[in-house]
Short mmCIF file of C-alpha atoms in Angstrom, two decimals:
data_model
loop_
_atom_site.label_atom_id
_atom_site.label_comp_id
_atom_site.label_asym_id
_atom_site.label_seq_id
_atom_site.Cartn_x
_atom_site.Cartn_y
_atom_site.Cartn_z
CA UNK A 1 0.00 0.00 0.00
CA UNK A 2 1.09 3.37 -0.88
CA UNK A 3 1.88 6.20 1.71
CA UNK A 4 1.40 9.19 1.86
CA UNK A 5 4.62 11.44 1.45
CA UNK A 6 5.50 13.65 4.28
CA UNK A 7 5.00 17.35 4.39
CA UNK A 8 5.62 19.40 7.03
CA UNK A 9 2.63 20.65 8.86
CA UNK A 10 3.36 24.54 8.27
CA UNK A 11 1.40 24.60 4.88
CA UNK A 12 -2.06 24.43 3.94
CA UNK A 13 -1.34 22.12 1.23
CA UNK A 14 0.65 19.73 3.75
CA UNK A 15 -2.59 19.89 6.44
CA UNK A 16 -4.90 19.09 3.68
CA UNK A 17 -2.68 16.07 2.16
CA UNK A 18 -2.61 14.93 6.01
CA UNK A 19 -6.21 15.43 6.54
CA UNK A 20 -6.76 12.83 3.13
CA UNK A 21 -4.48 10.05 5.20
CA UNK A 22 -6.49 10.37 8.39
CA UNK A 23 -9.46 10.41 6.32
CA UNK A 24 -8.94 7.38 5.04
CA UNK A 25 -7.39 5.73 7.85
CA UNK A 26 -10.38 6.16 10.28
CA UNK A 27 -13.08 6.15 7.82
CA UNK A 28 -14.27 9.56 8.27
CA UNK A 29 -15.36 12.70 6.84
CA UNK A 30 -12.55 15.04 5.39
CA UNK A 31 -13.60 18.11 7.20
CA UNK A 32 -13.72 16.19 10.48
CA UNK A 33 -9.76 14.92 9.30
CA UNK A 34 -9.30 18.75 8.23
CA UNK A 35 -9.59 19.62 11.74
CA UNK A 36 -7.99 16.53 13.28
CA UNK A 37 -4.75 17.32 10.34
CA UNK A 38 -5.08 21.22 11.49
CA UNK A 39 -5.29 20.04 15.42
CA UNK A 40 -1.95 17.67 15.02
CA UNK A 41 0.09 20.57 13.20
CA UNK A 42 -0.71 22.78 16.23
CA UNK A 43 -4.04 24.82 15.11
CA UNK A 44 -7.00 24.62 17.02
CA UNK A 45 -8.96 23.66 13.89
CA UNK A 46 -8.66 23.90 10.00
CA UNK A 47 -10.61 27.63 9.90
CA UNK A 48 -7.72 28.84 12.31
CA UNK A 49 -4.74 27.11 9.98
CA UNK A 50 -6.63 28.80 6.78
CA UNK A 51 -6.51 32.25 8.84
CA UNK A 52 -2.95 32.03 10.40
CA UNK A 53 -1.32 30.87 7.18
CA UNK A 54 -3.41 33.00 5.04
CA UNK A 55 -2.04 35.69 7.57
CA UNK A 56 1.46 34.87 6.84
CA UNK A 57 1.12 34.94 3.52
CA UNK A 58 0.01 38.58 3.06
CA UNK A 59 2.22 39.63 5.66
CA UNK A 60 5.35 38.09 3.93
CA UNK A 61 7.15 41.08 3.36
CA UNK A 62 10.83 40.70 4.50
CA UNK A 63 10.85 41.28 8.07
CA UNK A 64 13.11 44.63 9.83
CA UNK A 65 15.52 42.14 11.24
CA UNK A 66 16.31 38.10 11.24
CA UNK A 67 15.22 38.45 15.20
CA UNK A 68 12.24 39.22 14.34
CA UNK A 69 11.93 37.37 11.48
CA UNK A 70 13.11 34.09 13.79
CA UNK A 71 10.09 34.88 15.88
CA UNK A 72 7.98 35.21 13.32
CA UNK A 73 8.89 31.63 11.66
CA UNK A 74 9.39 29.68 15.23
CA UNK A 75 5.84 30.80 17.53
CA UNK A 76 3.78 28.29 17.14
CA UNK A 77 0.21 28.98 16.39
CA UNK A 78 -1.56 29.27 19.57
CA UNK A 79 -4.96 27.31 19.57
CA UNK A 80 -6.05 30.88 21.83
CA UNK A 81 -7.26 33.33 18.64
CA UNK A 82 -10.95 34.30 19.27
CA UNK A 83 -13.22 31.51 17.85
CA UNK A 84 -15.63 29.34 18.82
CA UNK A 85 -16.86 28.53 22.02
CA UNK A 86 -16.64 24.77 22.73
CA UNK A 87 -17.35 25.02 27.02
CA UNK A 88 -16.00 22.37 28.96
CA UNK A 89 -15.36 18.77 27.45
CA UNK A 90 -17.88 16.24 27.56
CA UNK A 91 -16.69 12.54 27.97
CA UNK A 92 -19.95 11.35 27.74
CA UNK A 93 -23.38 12.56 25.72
CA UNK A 94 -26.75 11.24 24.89
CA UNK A 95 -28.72 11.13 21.80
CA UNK A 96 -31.63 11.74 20.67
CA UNK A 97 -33.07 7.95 21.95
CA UNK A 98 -31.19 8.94 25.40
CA UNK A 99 -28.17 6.12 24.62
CA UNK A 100 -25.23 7.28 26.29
CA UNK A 101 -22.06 7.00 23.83
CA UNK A 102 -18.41 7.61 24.87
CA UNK A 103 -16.22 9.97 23.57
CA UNK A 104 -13.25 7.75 23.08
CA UNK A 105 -15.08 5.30 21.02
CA UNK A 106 -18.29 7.14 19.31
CA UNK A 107 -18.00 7.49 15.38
CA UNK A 108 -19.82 9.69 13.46
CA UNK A 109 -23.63 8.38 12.56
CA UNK A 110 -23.69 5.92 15.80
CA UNK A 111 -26.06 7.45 17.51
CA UNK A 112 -29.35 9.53 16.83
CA UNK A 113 -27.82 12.99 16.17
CA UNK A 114 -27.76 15.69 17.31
CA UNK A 115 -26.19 14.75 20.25
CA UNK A 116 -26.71 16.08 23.92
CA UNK A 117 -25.13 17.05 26.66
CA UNK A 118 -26.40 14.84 29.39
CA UNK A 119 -27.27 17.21 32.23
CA UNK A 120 -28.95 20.07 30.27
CA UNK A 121 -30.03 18.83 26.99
CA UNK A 122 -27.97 21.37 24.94
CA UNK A 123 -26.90 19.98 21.53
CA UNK A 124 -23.26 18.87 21.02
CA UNK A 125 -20.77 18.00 18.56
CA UNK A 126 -17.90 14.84 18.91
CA UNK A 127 -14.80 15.40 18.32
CA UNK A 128 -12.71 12.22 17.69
CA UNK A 129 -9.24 11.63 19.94
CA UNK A 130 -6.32 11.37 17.62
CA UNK A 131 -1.90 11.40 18.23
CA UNK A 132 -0.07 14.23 18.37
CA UNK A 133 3.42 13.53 17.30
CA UNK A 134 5.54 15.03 19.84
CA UNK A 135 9.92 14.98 19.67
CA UNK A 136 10.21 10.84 19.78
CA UNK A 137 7.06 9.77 20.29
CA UNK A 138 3.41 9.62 19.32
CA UNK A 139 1.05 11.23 22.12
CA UNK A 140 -2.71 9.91 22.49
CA UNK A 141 -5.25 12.45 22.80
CA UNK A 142 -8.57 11.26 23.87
CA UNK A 143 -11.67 11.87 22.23
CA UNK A 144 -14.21 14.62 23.58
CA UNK A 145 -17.86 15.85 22.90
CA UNK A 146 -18.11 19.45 22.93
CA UNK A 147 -20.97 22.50 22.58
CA UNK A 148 -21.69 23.17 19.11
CA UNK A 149 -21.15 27.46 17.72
CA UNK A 150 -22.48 29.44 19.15
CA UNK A 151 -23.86 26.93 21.81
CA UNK A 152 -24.61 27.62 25.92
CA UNK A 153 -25.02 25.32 28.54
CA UNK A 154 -28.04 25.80 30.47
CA UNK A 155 -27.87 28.19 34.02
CA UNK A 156 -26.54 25.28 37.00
CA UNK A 157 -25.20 22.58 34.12
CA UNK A 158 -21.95 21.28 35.55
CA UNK A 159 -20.10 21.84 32.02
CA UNK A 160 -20.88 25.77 32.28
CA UNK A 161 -17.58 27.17 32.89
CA UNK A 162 -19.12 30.30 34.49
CA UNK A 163 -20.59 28.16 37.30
CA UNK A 164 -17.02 26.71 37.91
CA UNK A 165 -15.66 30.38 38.44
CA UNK A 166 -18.16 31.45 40.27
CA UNK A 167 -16.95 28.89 42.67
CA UNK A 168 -13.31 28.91 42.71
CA UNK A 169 -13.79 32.80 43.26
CA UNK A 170 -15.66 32.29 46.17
CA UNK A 171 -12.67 30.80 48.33
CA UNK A 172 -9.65 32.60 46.15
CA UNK A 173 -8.90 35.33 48.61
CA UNK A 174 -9.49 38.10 46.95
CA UNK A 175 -7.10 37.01 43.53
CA UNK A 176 -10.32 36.48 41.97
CA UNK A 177 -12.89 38.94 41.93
CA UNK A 178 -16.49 39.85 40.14
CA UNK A 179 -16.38 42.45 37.97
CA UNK A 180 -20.36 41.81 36.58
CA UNK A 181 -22.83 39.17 36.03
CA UNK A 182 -20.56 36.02 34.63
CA UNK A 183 -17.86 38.48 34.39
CA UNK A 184 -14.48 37.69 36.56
CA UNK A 185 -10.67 38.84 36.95
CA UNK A 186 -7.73 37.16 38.09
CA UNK A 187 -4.84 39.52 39.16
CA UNK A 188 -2.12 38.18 38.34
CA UNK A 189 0.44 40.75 40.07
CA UNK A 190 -0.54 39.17 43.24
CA UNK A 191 0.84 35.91 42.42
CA UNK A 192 3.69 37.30 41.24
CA UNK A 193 4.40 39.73 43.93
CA UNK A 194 3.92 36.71 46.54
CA UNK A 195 6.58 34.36 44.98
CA UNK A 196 8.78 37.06 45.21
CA UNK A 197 7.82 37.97 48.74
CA UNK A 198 7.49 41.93 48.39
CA UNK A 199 4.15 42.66 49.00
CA UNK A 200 2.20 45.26 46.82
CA UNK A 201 4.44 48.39 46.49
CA UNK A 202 2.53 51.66 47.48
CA UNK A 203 1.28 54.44 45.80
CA UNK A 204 3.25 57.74 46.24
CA UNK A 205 0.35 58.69 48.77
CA UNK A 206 0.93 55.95 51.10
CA UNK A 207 -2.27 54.19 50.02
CA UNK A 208 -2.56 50.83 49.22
CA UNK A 209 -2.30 50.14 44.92
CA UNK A 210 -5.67 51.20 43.55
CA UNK A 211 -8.29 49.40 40.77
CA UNK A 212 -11.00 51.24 39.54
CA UNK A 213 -11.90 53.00 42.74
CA UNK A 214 -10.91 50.31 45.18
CA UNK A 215 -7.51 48.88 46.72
CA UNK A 216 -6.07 45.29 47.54
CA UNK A 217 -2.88 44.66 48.58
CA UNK A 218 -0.84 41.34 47.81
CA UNK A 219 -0.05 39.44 51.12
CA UNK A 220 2.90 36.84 50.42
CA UNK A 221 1.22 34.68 53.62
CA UNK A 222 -1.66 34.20 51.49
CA UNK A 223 0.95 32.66 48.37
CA UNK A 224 -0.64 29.17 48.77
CA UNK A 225 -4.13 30.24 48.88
CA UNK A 226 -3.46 32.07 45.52
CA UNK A 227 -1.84 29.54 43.77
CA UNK A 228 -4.60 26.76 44.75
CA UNK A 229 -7.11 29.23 43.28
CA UNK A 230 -4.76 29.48 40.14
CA UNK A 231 -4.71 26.08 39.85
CA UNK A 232 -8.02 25.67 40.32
CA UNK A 233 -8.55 28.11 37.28
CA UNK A 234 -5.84 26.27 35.28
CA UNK A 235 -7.43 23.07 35.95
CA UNK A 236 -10.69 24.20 34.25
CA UNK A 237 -8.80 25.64 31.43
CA UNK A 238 -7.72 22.35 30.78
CA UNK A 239 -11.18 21.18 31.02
CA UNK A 240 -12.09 23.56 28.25
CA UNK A 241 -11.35 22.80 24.44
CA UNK A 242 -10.06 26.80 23.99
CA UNK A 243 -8.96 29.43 25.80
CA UNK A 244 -11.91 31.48 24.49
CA UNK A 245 -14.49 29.27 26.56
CA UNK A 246 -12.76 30.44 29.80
CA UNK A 247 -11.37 33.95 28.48
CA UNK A 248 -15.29 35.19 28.44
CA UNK A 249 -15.80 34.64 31.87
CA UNK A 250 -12.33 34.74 33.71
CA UNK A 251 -10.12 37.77 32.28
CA UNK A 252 -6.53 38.39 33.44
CA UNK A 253 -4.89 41.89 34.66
CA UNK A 254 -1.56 42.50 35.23
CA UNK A 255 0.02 45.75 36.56
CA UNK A 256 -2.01 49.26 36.12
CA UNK A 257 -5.20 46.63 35.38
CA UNK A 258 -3.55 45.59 31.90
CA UNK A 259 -5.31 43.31 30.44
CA UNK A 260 -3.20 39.85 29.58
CA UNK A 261 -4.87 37.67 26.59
CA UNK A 262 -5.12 33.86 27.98
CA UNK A 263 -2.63 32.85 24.83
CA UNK A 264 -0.26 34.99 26.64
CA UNK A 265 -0.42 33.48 30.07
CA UNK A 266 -1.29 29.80 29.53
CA UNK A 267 0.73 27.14 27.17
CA UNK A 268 0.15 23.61 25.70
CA UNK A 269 2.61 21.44 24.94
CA UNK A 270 2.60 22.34 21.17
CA UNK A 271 2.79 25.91 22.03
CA UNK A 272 5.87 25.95 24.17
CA UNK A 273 7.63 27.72 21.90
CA UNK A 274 5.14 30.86 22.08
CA UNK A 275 6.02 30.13 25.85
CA UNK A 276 9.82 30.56 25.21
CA UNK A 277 8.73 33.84 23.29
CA UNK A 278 6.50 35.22 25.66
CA UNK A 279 9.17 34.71 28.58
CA UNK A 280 11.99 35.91 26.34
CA UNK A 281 10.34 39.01 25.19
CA UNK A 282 8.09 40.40 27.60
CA UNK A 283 9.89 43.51 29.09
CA UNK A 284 7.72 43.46 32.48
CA UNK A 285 7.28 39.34 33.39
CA UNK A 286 4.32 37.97 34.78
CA UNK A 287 3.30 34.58 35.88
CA UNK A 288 2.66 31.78 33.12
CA UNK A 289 1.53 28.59 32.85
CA UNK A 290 2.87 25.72 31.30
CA UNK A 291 1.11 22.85 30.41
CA UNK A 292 2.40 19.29 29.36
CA UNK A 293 3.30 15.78 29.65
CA UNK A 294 5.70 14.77 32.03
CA UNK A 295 8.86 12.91 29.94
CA UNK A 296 11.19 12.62 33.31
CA UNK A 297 11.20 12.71 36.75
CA UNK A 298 14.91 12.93 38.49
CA UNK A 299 15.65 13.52 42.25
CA UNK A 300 18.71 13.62 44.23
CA UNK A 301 20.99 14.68 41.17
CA UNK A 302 24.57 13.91 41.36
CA UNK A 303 24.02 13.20 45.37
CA UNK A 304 22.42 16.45 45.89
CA UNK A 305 19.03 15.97 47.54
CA UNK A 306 18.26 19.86 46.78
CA UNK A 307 18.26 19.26 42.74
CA UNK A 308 14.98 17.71 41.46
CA UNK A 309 13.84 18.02 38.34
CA UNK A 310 11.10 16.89 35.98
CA UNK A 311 11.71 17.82 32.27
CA UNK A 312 8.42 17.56 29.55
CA UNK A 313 7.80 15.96 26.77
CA UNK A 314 9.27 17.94 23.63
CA UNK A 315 7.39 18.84 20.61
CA UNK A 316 9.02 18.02 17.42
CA UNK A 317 12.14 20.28 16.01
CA UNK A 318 11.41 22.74 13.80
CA UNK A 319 13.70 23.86 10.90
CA UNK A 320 15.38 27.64 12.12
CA UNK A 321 14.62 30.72 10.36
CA UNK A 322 18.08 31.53 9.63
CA UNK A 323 19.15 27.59 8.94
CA UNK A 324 17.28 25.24 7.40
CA UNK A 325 19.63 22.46 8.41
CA UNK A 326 19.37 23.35 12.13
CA UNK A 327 16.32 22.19 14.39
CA UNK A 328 15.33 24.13 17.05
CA UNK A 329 13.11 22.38 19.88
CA UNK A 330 11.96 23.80 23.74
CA UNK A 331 13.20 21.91 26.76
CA UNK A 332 11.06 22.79 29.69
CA UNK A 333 12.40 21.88 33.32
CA UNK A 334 10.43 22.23 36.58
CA UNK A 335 13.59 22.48 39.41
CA UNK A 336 12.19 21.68 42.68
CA UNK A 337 14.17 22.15 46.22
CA UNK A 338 12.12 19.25 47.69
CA UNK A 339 11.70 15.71 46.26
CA UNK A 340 8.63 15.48 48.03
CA UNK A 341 7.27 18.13 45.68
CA UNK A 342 7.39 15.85 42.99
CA UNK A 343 5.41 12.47 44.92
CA UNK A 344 2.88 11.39 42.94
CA UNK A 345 3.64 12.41 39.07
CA UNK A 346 4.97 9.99 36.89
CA UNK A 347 6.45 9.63 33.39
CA UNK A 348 3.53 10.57 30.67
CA UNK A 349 1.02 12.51 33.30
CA UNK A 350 0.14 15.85 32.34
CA UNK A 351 0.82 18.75 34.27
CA UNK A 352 -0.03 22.45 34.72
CA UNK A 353 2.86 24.47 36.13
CA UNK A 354 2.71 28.11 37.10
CA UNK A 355 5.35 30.36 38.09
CA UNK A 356 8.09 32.85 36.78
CA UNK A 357 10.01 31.55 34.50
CA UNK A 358 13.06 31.72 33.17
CA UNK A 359 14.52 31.28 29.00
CA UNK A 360 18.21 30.27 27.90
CA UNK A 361 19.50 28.73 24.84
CA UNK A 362 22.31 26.05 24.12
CA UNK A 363 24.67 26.37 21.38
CA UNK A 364 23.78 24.42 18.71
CA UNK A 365 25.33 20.61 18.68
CA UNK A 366 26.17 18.14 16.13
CA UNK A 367 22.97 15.96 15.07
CA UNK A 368 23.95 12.14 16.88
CA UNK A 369 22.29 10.35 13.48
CA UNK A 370 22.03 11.07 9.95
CA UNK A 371 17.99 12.70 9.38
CA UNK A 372 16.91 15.99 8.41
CA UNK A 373 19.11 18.17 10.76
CA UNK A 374 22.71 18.17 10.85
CA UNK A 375 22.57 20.39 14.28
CA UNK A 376 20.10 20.98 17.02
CA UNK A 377 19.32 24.49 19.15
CA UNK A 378 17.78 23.18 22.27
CA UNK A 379 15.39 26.40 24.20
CA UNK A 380 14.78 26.13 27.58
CA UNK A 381 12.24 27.12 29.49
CA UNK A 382 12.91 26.36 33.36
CA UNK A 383 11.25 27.32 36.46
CA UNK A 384 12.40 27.00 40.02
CA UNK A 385 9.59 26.48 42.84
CA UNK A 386 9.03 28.21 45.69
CA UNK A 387 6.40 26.01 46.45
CA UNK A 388 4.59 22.56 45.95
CA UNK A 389 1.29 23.82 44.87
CA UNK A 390 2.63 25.53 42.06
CA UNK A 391 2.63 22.29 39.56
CA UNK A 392 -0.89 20.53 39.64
CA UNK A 393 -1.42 16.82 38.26
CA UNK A 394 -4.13 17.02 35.19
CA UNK A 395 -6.27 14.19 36.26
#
């Protein structure tokens, strides 16, 4: 039988030749592999590849500088653009005879359609689980049934991520706060100013930092009860199939109430490199959060019991900007001071991390076997915790 030939996942034409494999492999419709081709190659769906590369196109006027132009060839595209709302995902739905199907093994045309969601009746759509192909291995990612456009849960309906916030805020200590009906904000200059102990600086006046009429101050005794409520946010996000499902309800302010988009604060593992970016390039840092899958987990290195260290699961190399012949790939490391920090996570668990981080680069080194680099630039993204609760297991 006769393969497909490989194209790399950074043209339209390669996602769509992709899309005809999967296609035919699973036995399903070609937009549903469209998505499933645009998903693998780091889109959220096909309509997003179509506008980011359609994007690229237009804008491909030689860039001011190969820095920028680096940049512009290595972020990833980040699954965050505004698009549809897909609310939380759905393992489970019925349909229309109430037979309950699940998501990792439902196929198109199994069940009466349209399907529901199981607690509130509102229609929704399956989307199949598929592999992500990751640095040196193939990554299962399971199956899900999600709202349809344009699509609401009904008021109470576990899957409503507004009913979710309105309960995390509850208990956050003041780092999460309502702003309007279904309308919250996470301040994220309180985490930050907690890990590194300061406290909220003061006005000129001696008054405490002000927000639109009111003031809070940051209390570095309170660090654990912010970062369980960040985690607690996190932990929904990766409940949700976008950031735009959680971005509507839960927005994120930084210093002087600047607003921070959710692609800029929270990472999957094929984004990582928009991670490295944002990190890199931000002039004023704030908090981010990693997500991925846990590829290591050392403790006690070279005798010490103070060096820990779990590294993630790499996505694959891409070609560099400025040498074709060079990959480049993001190493992120989680350092912890405490082995105990890491009891519990194993190799291929996902995890959210959150924290200030920190970027470097290695020189690049001599490719170990003949293949489509002759060097590799490893980035590193690396983070060293102040305290357990800052990396949550993704259950």
């Amino acid at each position: 039988m006769s393969t497909t030939p490989v194209v790399p996942p950074s043209t339209l034409r390669g996602i769509k030749r992709k899309a005809k494999s999967i296609a035919r492999l699973r036995q399903i419709s070609h937009s549903e592999a469209l998505d499933i081709a645009a998903l693998e190659s780091g889109y959220e769906n096909f309509r997003h590849a179509q506008r980011a590369l359609m994007r690229t196109q237009d804008n491909a006027t030689p860039p001011s500088s190969p820095s920028i132009a680096a940049a512009q060839e290595m972020v990833a595209p980040n699954s965050n653009e505004q698009g549809m709302r897909m609310g939380i995902k759905m393992s489970s739905a019925f349909d229309q005879n109430k037979q309950e199907w699940e998501a990792d093994t439902y196929q198109k045309g199994l069940g009466a359609e349209p399907l529901q969601c199981k607690h509130c009746g509102t229609h929704v759509t399956h989307n199949p689980p598929h592999t992500r192909e990751m640095h040196d291995k193939s990554v299962f990612v399971q199956g899900y049934f999600r709202l349809l456009p344009k699509g609401a849960h009904a008021a109470n309906c576990p899957f409503g991520v507004d009913e979710e916030i309105n309960k995390i805020a509850k208990t956050s200590e003041g780092l999460i706060e309502s702003i309007q009906k279904d309308k919250y904000r996470m301040r994220l200059v309180m985490i930050k100013e907690a890990l590194e102990g300061t406290g909220a600086p003061k006005n000129p006046d001696g008054g405490d930092r002000t927000k639109t009429g009111r003031t809070y101050t940051s209390n570095p005794g309170l660090l654990p009860a912010y970062i369980n409520s960040a985690n607690r946010a996190l932990k929904l996000r990766t409940l949700c199939a976008s950031n735009q499902d959680i971005e509507q309800h839960l927005e994120l302010v930084f210093e002087g109430n600047v607003k921070v988009a959710w692609n800029q604060f929270y990472f999957e593992s094929e984004q990582h490199m928009s991670g490295f970016h944002a990190v890199s390039q931000n002039t004023v840092q704030h908090p981010i959060a990693i997500h991925g899958q846990v590829s290591s987990v050392r403790c006690g290195l070279k005798g010490d019991s103070s060096k820990n260290v779990i590294n993630l699961q790499m996505s694959k190399f891409r070609p560099d900007p400025e040498n074709p012949e060079n990959g480049i790939g993001v190493e992120v490391s989680i350092w912890s001071p405490q082995s105990e920090w890491f009891k519990g996570i194993q190799n291929g668990d996902e995890v959210v991390v959150l924290g200030m981080w920190k970027t470097s680069t290695t020189p690049p080194a001599a490719a170990q076997r003949e293949g489509r680099y002759k060097t590799f630039t490893k980035r590193r993204l690396s983070l060293n915790m102040i305290l357990k609760a800052q990396i949550t297991k993704v259950l």
